[in-house]
Amino acid sequence: RPGETFSFWQLVGNTSLAKGYKTGLAIKNGGASKDIGGGMCQFTNLIHWMVLHTPLTIMERHHHDQLDLFPDFHRQVPFGLGTSIVYNYFDYRFKNNTTSTYQIFIYQTEEHLCGEIRADREQPYQYHIYTEDEFFSKEKDGVYRNGNVYRETINANTQICKEKSLLQKNHAKVTYDTTNLEIRE
């Protein structure tokens, strides 16, 4: 509702075996690992992607911006927009500073985690999120992924871009085989 703040950990609470959580992928000490409730960042990644397509205000977001852990495979979301969450330390929070009420729906299919964000009234803007100037660079300690992620705010009636804002500058060390990548020296 207007004025309210969404907190992922306030809604979910701690992940534990007793609550039915399983071991999943986690990032620890700069690399891939496993932990109880690992993979929950996929949940907040989806929520974050949906929130970026609204006028809601992101209050807290942490991300895996220093590492590129996996090669692109049918990538649909620009690199670097993921979230990093750790119970009681890193949360994902956003605030509704609008006059609209929003509702989040999350469901899964056999293969995908899916979601929708709905508003109680027609929204005046659409949002387009994309990467510019993306490239891989060879540096002293390895290969890095670089690029700028932007968000355009577009008037829903006129389709005219009202604002273009930089969401993030990526400079992340690649941790997978770079043999088939085009790399700038």
CSV table of C-alpha atoms in Angstrom, one decimal:
chain,number,residue,atom,x,y,z
A,1,ARG,CA,0.0,0.0,0.0
A,2,PRO,CA,1.1,3.6,-0.3
A,3,GLY,CA,3.8,4.5,2.3
A,4,GLU,CA,4.6,0.8,3.1
A,5,THR,CA,8.0,-0.8,2.8
A,6,PHE,CA,8.5,-4.4,1.6
A,7,SER,CA,11.2,-6.4,3.3
A,8,PHE,CA,12.1,-9.8,2.0
A,9,TRP,CA,13.5,-11.1,5.2
A,10,GLN,CA,10.7,-9.7,7.3
A,11,LEU,CA,8.3,-11.8,5.3
A,12,VAL,CA,10.4,-14.9,4.9
A,13,GLY,CA,12.3,-15.2,8.1
A,14,ASN,CA,15.4,-17.3,8.6
A,15,THR,CA,15.9,-20.3,6.3
A,16,SER,CA,16.4,-23.6,8.1
A,17,LEU,CA,16.0,-27.3,7.7
A,18,ALA,CA,13.3,-27.3,10.3
A,19,LYS,CA,11.3,-24.9,8.1
A,20,GLY,CA,11.7,-27.2,5.1
A,21,TYR,CA,14.5,-25.4,3.3
A,22,LYS,CA,17.0,-27.5,1.3
A,23,THR,CA,20.7,-27.0,0.5
A,24,GLY,CA,21.2,-24.8,-2.6
A,25,LEU,CA,23.7,-22.6,-4.4
A,26,ALA,CA,25.2,-19.8,-2.3
A,27,ILE,CA,28.1,-17.4,-2.8
A,28,LYS,CA,30.8,-17.5,-0.1
A,29,ASN,CA,34.3,-16.1,0.0
A,30,GLY,CA,34.2,-15.0,-3.6
A,31,GLY,CA,33.0,-18.3,-5.1
A,32,ALA,CA,30.2,-20.7,-5.5
A,33,SER,CA,29.3,-22.8,-2.4
A,34,LYS,CA,26.2,-24.5,-0.8
A,35,ASP,CA,24.1,-23.6,2.1
A,36,ILE,CA,20.7,-24.2,3.7
A,37,GLY,CA,18.3,-22.0,1.8
A,38,GLY,CA,20.9,-21.3,-0.9
A,39,GLY,CA,19.4,-20.0,-4.1
A,40,MET,CA,16.9,-17.6,-2.4
A,41,CYS,CA,18.6,-14.8,-4.2
A,42,GLN,CA,16.8,-16.1,-7.4
A,43,PHE,CA,13.6,-15.2,-5.6
A,44,THR,CA,14.8,-11.6,-4.8
A,45,ASN,CA,16.3,-11.3,-8.3
A,46,LEU,CA,12.8,-11.9,-9.8
A,47,ILE,CA,11.2,-9.4,-7.4
A,48,HIS,CA,13.9,-6.8,-8.1
A,49,TRP,CA,13.4,-7.2,-11.9
A,50,MET,CA,9.7,-6.6,-11.4
A,51,VAL,CA,10.2,-3.6,-9.1
A,52,LEU,CA,12.5,-2.0,-11.7
A,53,HIS,CA,9.5,-1.9,-14.0
A,54,THR,CA,7.5,0.2,-11.5
A,55,PRO,CA,8.0,3.6,-9.8
A,56,LEU,CA,8.6,1.9,-6.5
A,57,THR,CA,11.7,3.1,-4.6
A,58,ILE,CA,14.4,0.5,-3.9
A,59,MET,CA,15.6,1.1,-0.3
A,60,GLU,CA,18.1,-1.7,0.1
A,61,ARG,CA,19.8,-3.9,-2.5
A,62,HIS,CA,23.1,-5.8,-2.4
A,63,HIS,CA,24.4,-7.6,-5.4
A,64,HIS,CA,27.1,-9.9,-6.6
A,65,ASP,CA,28.8,-7.1,-8.6
A,66,GLN,CA,32.4,-8.2,-8.2
A,67,LEU,CA,31.9,-11.7,-9.8
A,68,ASP,CA,30.6,-13.1,-13.0
A,69,LEU,CA,30.0,-16.7,-11.9
A,70,PHE,CA,28.2,-18.2,-14.9
A,71,PRO,CA,28.4,-17.8,-18.7
A,72,ASP,CA,25.4,-16.4,-20.4
A,73,PHE,CA,22.9,-19.0,-21.4
A,74,HIS,CA,19.7,-17.5,-22.9
A,75,ARG,CA,20.2,-14.4,-20.7
A,76,GLN,CA,17.0,-12.3,-20.6
A,77,VAL,CA,18.0,-9.9,-17.8
A,78,PRO,CA,21.0,-7.7,-18.1
A,79,PHE,CA,24.1,-8.9,-16.2
A,80,GLY,CA,24.6,-7.3,-12.8
A,81,LEU,CA,21.0,-6.8,-11.8
A,82,GLY,CA,20.9,-9.7,-9.4
A,83,THR,CA,20.5,-9.4,-5.6
A,84,SER,CA,22.5,-10.8,-2.7
A,85,ILE,CA,20.7,-11.6,0.5
A,86,VAL,CA,21.9,-12.9,3.8
A,87,TYR,CA,19.5,-13.3,6.7
A,88,ASN,CA,19.9,-10.5,9.3
A,89,TYR,CA,22.6,-8.8,7.2
A,90,PHE,CA,21.6,-8.2,3.6
A,91,ASP,CA,17.9,-7.6,2.9
A,92,TYR,CA,16.0,-6.6,-0.2
A,93,ARG,CA,13.6,-3.7,0.5
A,94,PHE,CA,11.6,-1.3,-1.4
A,95,LYS,CA,9.1,1.4,-0.5
A,96,ASN,CA,5.8,2.5,-2.2
A,97,ASN,CA,6.1,6.2,-2.5
A,98,THR,CA,3.2,6.3,-4.9
A,99,THR,CA,-0.6,6.6,-4.5
A,100,SER,CA,-1.1,3.2,-6.1
A,101,THR,CA,-1.4,-0.2,-4.3
A,102,TYR,CA,0.8,-3.0,-5.7
A,103,GLN,CA,0.5,-6.8,-5.4
A,104,ILE,CA,3.2,-9.3,-6.1
A,105,PHE,CA,2.3,-12.8,-7.5
A,106,ILE,CA,5.0,-15.5,-7.5
A,107,TYR,CA,4.5,-19.0,-8.9
A,108,GLN,CA,6.6,-21.7,-10.5
A,109,THR,CA,6.3,-24.0,-13.5
A,110,GLU,CA,8.3,-27.2,-14.0
A,111,GLU,CA,11.2,-25.1,-15.3
A,112,HIS,CA,10.8,-21.5,-14.2
A,113,LEU,CA,10.2,-19.2,-11.3
A,114,CYS,CA,7.6,-16.7,-12.5
A,115,GLY,CA,6.1,-13.5,-11.2
A,116,GLU,CA,3.8,-10.6,-11.8
A,117,ILE,CA,3.4,-7.2,-10.2
A,118,ARG,CA,0.0,-5.6,-10.4
A,119,ALA,CA,-1.3,-2.2,-9.5
A,120,ASP,CA,-4.8,-1.1,-8.6
A,121,ARG,CA,-4.8,1.6,-11.4
A,122,GLU,CA,-3.3,2.1,-14.8
A,123,GLN,CA,0.3,3.2,-14.7
A,124,PRO,CA,1.5,6.3,-16.5
A,125,TYR,CA,4.9,4.9,-17.4
A,126,GLN,CA,6.6,1.9,-18.9
A,127,TYR,CA,10.2,0.9,-18.2
A,128,HIS,CA,12.9,-0.4,-20.5
A,129,ILE,CA,16.1,-1.8,-19.0
A,130,TYR,CA,19.1,-2.6,-21.1
A,131,THR,CA,22.9,-2.7,-21.2
A,132,GLU,CA,25.2,-0.5,-23.3
A,133,ASP,CA,28.9,-0.7,-23.9
A,134,GLU,CA,29.3,-4.3,-22.7
A,135,PHE,CA,32.6,-6.0,-23.2
A,136,PHE,CA,35.2,-8.3,-21.6
A,137,SER,CA,38.6,-7.0,-20.7
A,138,LYS,CA,41.9,-8.7,-20.0
A,139,GLU,CA,43.4,-7.3,-16.8
A,140,LYS,CA,46.4,-8.3,-14.5
A,141,ASP,CA,44.4,-10.8,-12.4
A,142,GLY,CA,42.0,-12.1,-15.0
A,143,VAL,CA,39.1,-11.3,-17.4
A,144,TYR,CA,36.4,-8.8,-16.4
A,145,ARG,CA,32.9,-8.2,-17.7
A,146,ASN,CA,32.1,-4.5,-18.1
A,147,GLY,CA,29.1,-2.6,-19.1
A,148,ASN,CA,26.5,0.0,-18.1
A,149,VAL,CA,22.9,-0.9,-17.3
A,150,TYR,CA,20.3,1.8,-17.9
A,151,ARG,CA,16.6,2.2,-17.3
A,152,GLU,CA,14.4,4.3,-19.5
A,153,THR,CA,11.1,5.7,-18.1
A,154,ILE,CA,8.7,6.0,-21.1
A,155,ASN,CA,5.4,7.8,-21.1
A,156,ALA,CA,2.8,5.0,-21.6
A,157,ASN,CA,0.6,7.2,-23.9
A,158,THR,CA,3.1,9.0,-26.1
A,159,GLN,CA,5.9,6.3,-25.9
A,160,ILE,CA,8.3,9.2,-25.4
A,161,CYS,CA,11.3,8.6,-23.1
A,162,LYS,CA,11.0,10.9,-20.1
A,163,GLU,CA,14.2,9.9,-18.4
A,164,LYS,CA,17.2,7.7,-19.0
A,165,SER,CA,19.1,6.7,-15.8
A,166,LEU,CA,22.2,4.7,-15.1
A,167,LEU,CA,21.3,1.8,-12.8
A,168,GLN,CA,24.7,0.2,-12.5
A,169,LYS,CA,28.3,0.1,-13.9
A,170,ASN,CA,29.5,-3.4,-14.2
A,171,HIS,CA,33.1,-4.4,-13.6
A,172,ALA,CA,33.1,-8.1,-12.5
A,173,LYS,CA,35.8,-10.7,-12.5
A,174,VAL,CA,34.8,-13.7,-14.7
A,175,THR,CA,35.1,-17.0,-12.9
A,176,TYR,CA,34.3,-19.4,-15.8
A,177,ASP,CA,36.2,-20.6,-18.9
A,178,THR,CA,36.7,-17.5,-21.1
A,179,THR,CA,38.1,-19.4,-24.2
A,180,ASN,CA,35.2,-18.5,-26.5
A,181,LEU,CA,34.8,-14.9,-25.3
A,182,GLU,CA,35.8,-11.9,-27.4
A,183,ILE,CA,38.2,-10.1,-25.0
A,184,ARG,CA,39.7,-6.7,-25.2
A,185,GLU,CA,43.4,-6.5,-24.3
